[in-house]
Tab-separated table of C-alpha atoms in Angstrom:
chain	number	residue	atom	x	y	z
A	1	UNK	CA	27.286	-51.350	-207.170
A	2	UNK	CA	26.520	-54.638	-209.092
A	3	UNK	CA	23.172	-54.858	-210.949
A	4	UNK	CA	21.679	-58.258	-212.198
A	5	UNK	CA	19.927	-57.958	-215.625
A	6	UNK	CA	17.061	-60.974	-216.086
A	7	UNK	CA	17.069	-62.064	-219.246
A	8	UNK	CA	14.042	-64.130	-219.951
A	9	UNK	CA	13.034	-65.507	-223.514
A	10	UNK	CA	11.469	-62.697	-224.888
A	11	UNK	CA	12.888	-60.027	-222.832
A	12	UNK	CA	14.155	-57.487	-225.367
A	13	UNK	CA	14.851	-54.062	-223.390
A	14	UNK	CA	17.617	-56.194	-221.251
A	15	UNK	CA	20.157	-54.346	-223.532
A	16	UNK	CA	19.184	-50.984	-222.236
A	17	UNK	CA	18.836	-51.506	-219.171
A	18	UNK	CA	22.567	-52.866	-219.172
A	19	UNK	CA	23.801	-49.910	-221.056
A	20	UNK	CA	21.754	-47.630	-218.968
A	21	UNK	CA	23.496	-48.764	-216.037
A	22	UNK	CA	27.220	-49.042	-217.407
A	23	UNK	CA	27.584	-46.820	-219.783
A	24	UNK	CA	24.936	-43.765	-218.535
A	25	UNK	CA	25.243	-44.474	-214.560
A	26	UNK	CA	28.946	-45.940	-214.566
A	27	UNK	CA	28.588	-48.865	-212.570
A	28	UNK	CA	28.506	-52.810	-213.138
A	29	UNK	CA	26.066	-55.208	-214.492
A	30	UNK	CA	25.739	-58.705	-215.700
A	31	UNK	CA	22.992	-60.657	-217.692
A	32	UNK	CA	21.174	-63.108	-215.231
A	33	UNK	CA	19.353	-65.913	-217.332
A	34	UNK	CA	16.175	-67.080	-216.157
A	35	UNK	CA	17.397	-70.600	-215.598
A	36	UNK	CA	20.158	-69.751	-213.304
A	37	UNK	CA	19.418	-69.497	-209.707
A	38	UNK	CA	21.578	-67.811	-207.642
A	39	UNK	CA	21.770	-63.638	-207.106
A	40	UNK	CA	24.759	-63.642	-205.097
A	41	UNK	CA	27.194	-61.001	-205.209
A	42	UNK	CA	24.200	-58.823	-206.984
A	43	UNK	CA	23.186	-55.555	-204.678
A	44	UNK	CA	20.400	-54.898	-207.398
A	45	UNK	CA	18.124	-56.757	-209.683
A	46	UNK	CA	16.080	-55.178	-212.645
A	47	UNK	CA	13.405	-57.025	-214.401
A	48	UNK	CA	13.564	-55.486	-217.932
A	49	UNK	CA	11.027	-55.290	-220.725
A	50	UNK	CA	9.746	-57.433	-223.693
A	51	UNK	CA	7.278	-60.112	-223.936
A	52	UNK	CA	8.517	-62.601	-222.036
A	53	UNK	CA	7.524	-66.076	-223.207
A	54	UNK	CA	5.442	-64.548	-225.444
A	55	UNK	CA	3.221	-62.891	-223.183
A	56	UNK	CA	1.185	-66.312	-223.503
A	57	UNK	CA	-1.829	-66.686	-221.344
A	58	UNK	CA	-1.023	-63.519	-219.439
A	59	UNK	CA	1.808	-60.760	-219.046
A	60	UNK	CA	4.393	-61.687	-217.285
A	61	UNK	CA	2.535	-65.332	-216.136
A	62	UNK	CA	4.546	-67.703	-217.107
A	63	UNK	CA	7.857	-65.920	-216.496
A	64	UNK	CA	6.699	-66.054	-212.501
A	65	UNK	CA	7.948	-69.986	-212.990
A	66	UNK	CA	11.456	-69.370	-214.655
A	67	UNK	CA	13.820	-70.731	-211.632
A	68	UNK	CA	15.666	-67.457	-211.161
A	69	UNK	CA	12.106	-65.866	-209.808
A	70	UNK	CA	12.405	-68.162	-206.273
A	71	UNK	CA	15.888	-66.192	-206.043
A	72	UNK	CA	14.312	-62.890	-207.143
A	73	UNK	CA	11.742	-63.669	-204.343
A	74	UNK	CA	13.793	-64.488	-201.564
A	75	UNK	CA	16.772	-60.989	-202.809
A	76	UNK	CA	13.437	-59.306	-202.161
A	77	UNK	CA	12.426	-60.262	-198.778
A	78	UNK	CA	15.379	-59.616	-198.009
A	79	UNK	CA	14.969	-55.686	-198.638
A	80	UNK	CA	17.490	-55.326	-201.492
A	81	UNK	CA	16.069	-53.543	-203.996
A	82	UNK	CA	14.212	-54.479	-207.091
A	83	UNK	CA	12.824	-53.002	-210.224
A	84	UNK	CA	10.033	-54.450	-212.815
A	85	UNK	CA	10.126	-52.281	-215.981
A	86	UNK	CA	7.257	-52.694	-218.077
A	87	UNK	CA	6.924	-56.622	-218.870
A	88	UNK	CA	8.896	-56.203	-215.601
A	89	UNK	CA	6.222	-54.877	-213.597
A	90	UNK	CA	3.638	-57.533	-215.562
A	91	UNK	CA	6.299	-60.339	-213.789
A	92	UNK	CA	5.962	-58.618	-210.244
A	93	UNK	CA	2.853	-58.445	-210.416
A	94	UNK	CA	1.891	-61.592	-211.454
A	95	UNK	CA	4.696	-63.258	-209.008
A	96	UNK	CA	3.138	-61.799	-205.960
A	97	UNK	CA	5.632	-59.413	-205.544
A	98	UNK	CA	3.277	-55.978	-206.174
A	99	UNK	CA	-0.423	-56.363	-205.691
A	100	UNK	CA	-2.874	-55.552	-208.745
A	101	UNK	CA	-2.736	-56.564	-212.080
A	102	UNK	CA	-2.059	-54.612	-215.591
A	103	UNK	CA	-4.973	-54.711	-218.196
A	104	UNK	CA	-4.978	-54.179	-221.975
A	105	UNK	CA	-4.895	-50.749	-222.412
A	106	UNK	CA	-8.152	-48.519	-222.426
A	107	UNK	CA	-8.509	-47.625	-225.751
A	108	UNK	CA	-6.955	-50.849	-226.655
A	109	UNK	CA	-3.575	-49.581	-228.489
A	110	UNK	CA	-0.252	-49.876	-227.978
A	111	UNK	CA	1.144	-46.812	-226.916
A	112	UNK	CA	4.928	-45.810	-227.621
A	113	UNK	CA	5.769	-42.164	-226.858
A	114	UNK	CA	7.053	-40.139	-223.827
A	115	UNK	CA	4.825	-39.291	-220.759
A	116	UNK	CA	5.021	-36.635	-218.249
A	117	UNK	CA	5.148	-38.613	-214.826
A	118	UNK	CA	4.419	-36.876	-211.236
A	119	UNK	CA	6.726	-38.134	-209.080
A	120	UNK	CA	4.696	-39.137	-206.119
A	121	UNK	CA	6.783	-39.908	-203.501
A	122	UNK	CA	10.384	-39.047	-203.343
A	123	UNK	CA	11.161	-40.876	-200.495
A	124	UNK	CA	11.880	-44.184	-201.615
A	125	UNK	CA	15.527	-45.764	-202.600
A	126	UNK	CA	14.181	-45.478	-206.225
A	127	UNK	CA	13.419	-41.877	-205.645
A	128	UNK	CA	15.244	-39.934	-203.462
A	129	UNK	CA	17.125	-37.969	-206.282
A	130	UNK	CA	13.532	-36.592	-207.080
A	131	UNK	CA	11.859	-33.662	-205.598
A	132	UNK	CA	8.342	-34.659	-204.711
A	133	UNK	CA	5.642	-33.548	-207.050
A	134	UNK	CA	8.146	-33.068	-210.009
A	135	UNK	CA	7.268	-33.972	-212.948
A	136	UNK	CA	9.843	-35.947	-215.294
A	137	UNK	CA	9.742	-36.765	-219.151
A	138	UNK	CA	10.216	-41.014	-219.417
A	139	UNK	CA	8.475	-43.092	-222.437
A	140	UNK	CA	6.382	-45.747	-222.697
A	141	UNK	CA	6.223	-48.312	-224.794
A	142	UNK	CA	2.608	-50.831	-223.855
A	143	UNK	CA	-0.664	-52.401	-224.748
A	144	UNK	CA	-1.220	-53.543	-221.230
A	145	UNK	CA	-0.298	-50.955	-218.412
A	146	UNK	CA	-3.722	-49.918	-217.708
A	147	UNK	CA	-2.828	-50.334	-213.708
A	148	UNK	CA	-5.995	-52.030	-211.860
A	149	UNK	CA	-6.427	-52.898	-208.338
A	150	UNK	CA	-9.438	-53.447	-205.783
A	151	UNK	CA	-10.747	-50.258	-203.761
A	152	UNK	CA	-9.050	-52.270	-200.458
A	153	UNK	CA	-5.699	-51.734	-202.185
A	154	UNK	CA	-5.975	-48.687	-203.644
A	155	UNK	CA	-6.833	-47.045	-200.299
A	156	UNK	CA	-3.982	-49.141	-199.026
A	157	UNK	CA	-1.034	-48.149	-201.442
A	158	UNK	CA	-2.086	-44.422	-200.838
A	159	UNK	CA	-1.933	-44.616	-197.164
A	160	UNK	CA	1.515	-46.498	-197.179
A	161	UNK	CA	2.737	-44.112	-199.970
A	162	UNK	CA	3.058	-46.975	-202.378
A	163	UNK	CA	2.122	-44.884	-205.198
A	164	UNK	CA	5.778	-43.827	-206.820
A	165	UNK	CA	4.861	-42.067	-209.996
A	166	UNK	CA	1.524	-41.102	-211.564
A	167	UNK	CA	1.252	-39.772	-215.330
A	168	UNK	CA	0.064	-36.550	-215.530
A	169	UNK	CA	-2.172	-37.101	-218.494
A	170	UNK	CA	-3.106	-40.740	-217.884
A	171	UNK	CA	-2.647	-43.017	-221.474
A	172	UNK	CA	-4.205	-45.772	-220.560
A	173	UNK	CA	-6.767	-46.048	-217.994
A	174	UNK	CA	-4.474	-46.782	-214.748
A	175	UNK	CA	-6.473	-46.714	-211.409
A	176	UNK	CA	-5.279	-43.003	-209.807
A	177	UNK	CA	-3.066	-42.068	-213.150
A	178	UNK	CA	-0.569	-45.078	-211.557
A	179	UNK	CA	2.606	-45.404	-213.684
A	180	UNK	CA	4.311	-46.899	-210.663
A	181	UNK	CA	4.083	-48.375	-207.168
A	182	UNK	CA	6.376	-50.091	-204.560
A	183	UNK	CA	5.397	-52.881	-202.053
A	184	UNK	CA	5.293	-51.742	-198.704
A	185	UNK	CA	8.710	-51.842	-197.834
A	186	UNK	CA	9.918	-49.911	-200.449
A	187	UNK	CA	12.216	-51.977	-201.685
A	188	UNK	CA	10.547	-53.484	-204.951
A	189	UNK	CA	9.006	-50.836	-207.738
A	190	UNK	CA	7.485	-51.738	-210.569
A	191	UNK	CA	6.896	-49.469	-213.520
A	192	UNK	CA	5.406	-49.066	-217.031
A	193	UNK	CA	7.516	-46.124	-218.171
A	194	UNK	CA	11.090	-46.799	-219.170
A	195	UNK	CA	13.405	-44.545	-217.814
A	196	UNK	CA	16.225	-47.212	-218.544
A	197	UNK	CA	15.231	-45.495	-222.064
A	198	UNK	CA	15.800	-42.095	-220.272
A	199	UNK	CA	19.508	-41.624	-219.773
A	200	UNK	CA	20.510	-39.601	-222.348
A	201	UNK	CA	20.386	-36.372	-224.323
A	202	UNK	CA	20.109	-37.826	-227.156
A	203	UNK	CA	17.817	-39.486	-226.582
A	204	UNK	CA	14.974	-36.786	-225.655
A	205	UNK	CA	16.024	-37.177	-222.011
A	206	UNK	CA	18.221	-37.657	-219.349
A	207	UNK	CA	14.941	-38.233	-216.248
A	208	UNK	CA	15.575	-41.758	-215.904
A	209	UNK	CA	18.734	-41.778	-214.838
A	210	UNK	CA	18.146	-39.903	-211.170
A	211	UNK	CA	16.145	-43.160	-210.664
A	212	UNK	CA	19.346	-45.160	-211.104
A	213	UNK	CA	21.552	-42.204	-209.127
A	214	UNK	CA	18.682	-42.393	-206.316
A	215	UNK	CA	19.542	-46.264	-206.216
A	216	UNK	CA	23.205	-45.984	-206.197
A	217	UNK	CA	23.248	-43.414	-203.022
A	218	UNK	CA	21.001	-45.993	-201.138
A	219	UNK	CA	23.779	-48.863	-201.699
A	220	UNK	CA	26.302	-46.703	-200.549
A	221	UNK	CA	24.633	-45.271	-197.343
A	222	UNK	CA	23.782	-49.105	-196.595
A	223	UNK	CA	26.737	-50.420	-197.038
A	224	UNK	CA	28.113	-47.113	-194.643
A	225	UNK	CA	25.791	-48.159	-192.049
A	226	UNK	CA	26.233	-52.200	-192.683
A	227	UNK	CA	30.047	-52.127	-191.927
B	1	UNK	CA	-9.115	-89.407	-219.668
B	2	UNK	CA	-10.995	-86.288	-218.848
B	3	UNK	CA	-11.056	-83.375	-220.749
B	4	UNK	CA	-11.244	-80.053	-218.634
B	5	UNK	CA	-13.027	-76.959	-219.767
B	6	UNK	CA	-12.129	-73.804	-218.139
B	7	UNK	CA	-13.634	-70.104	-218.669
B	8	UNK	CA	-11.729	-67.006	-217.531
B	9	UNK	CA	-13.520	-64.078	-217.771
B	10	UNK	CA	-12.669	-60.450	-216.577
B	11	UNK	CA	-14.332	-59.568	-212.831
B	12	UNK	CA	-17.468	-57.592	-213.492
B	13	UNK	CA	-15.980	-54.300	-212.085
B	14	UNK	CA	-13.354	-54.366	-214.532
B	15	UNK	CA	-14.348	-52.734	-217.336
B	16	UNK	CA	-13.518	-54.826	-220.538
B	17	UNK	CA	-12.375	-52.345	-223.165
B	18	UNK	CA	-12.254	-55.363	-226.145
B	19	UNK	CA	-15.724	-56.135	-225.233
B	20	UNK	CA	-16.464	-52.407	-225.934
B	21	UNK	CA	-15.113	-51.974	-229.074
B	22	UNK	CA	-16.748	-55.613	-230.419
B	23	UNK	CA	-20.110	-53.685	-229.668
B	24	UNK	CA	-18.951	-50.727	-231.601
B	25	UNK	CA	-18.353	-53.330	-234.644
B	26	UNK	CA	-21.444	-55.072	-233.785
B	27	UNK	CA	-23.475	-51.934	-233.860
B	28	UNK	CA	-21.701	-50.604	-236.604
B	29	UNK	CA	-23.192	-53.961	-238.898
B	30	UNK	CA	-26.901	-52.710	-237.710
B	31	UNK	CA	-27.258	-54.963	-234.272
B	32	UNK	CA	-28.110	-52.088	-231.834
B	33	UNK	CA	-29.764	-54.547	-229.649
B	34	UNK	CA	-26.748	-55.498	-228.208
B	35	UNK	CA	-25.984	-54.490	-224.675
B	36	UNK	CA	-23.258	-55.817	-223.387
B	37	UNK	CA	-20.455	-57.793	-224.826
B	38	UNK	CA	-17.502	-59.171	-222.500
B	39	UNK	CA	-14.640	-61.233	-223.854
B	40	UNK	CA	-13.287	-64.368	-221.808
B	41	UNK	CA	-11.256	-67.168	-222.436
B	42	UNK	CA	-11.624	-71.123	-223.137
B	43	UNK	CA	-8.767	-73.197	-221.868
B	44	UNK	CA	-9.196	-77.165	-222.618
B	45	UNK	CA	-6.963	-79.488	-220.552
B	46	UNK	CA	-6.651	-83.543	-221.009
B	47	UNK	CA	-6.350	-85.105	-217.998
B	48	UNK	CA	-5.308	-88.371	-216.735
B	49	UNK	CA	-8.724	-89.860	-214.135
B	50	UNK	CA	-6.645	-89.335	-211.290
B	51	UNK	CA	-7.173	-85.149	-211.862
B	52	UNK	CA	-9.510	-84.405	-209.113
B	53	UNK	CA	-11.775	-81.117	-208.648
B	54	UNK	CA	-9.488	-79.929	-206.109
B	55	UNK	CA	-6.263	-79.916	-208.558
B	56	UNK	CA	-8.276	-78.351	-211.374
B	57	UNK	CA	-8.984	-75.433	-208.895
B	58	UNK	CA	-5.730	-74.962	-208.300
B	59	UNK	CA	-4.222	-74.949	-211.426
B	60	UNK	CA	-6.753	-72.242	-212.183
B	61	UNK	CA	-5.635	-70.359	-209.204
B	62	UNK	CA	-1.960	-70.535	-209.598
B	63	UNK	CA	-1.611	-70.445	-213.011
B	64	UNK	CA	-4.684	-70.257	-215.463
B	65	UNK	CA	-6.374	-67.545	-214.054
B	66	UNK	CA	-5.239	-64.127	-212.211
B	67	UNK	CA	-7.913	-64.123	-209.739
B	68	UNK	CA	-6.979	-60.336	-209.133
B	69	UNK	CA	-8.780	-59.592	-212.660
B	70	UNK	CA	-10.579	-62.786	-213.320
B	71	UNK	CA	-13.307	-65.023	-212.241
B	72	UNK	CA	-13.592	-68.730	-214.002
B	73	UNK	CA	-15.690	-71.821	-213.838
B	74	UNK	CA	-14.449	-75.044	-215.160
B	75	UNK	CA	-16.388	-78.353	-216.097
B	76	UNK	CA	-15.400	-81.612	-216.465
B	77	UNK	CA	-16.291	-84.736	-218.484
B	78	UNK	CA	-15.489	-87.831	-219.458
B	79	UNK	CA	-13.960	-89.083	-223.071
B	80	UNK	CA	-12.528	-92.383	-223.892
B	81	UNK	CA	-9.006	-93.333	-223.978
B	82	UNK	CA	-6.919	-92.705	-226.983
């Protein structure tokens, strides 16, 4: 399985997220620079952390207009899977791609530490090497992830099971203890935990990586039923 | 030219925690008369004449402003060519 890596300026967790995926995960995975424009030959992107373009104006609001977000857009209507990490999630979010928004923080400081995180449903390609209602160890590292959306969505991602992962003790203010939530098809999550950060011992935990092992069974089974 | 004033402020049912703390510090220097106190944004933008209402709207809804978290109100005026 081949996984693009978006690089945008600013972007600065694109390094683990490639290592996550080819040294922790074993598979393949190329840097994807926000001026280029085509995905092809990609069966996954990720949208990796940072402050991309400075997180000027807004999180994630200018990095909506870097070319290679069309391409993002249109590998994502076409169900292939997708994955916002932190400024990741501030992209998809401001691109369209998730609905609500991510405010600064509640009590206004950045927060860098692991979280417990429910996972909420395990029945998305993200997931499905989850149990539901487990709860997983995967850091954070924001000032803005305090999750916010109108009561019309809220009711709406609960009833489509949008809702991936909640924290158990919620840092910083998210609507419903939200950590994570998927558009309705499933096929784009975005995050504020890093569990790119999360595939190793040694590194307090090895959680994040069923997330990448969840992702890795749903290529295969596709392709199985594609060919 | 035209010079373009825009305000983005956070929606009222989204609680602004900046705003919060300012009223701590406020409070703390001995104003306790102080309510409320929301934080917002002032974006200026030059424009050629040509820059109609309409545009200005949706540059504030496409870029300037989330309207997901944010309402704005912009005003315009005249200033003479550099």
């Amino acid at each position: 399985m081949k996984f693009a890596v978006i690089v945008f300026p600013g972007s600065n967790c694109d390094l683990d997220m490639y290592h996550a995926v080819t040294d922790a995960l074993g598979e393949e995975a190329s840097y994807v620079f926000h001026t280029e424009t085509s995905l092809d030959g990609f069966d996954a992107v990720l949208l990796p952390g940072g402050f991309s373009y400075g997180d000027y104006l807004r999180c994630g609001a200018i990095a909506q207009f870097s070319p290679i977000m069309e391409e993002v857009k249109r590998f994502a209507t076409e169900g292939k899977p997708v994955l916002g990490v932190c400024n990741g999630f501030q992209v998809l979010v401001e691109a369209g791609l998730l609905p609500g928004v991510l405010l600064r923080n509640k009590e206004l400081k950045f927060m860098c530490r692991t979280t417990r995180l429910k996972v909420a449903n395990a029945s998305t390609c993200f997931t499905s090497d989850y149990a539901d209602g487990e709860v997983i160890d995967i850091p954070i590292a924001h000032g803005e992830g305090n999750y916010y959306c109108d009561d019309a969505t809220y009711a709406m991602l609960k009833t489509h099971g949008q809702i991936a992962f909640t924290y158990v003790d919620n840092p910083n203010g998210s609507r419903g203890d939200i950590a994570g939530i998927t558009n309705r098809t499933g096929n784009v999550l975005g995050m504020m935990p890093h569990p790119e950060r999360a595939v190793e011992a040694l590194l307090g935990s090895t959680d994040g990586l069923r997330l990448f092992t969840s992702l890795v069974k749903q290529g295969a089974n596709h392709v199985k039923t594609t060919v | 030219m035209k010079k373009v004033i825009v305000f983005a402020t956070l929606r009222e049912s989204i609680l602004d925690p900046q705003g919060v703390a300012v009223k701590g510090g406020l409070a703390q220097l001995g104003f306790t008369g102080v309510e409320e106190v929301r934080i917002g944004k002032r974006i200026e933008l030059l424009v050629t004449d040509e820059t109609t209402d309409m545009m200005v709207r949706e540059m504030c809804e496409r870029l300037l402003v989330n309207p997901v978290m944010e309402d704005y109100e912009f005003s315009i005026e005249e200033v003479a060519s550099v």
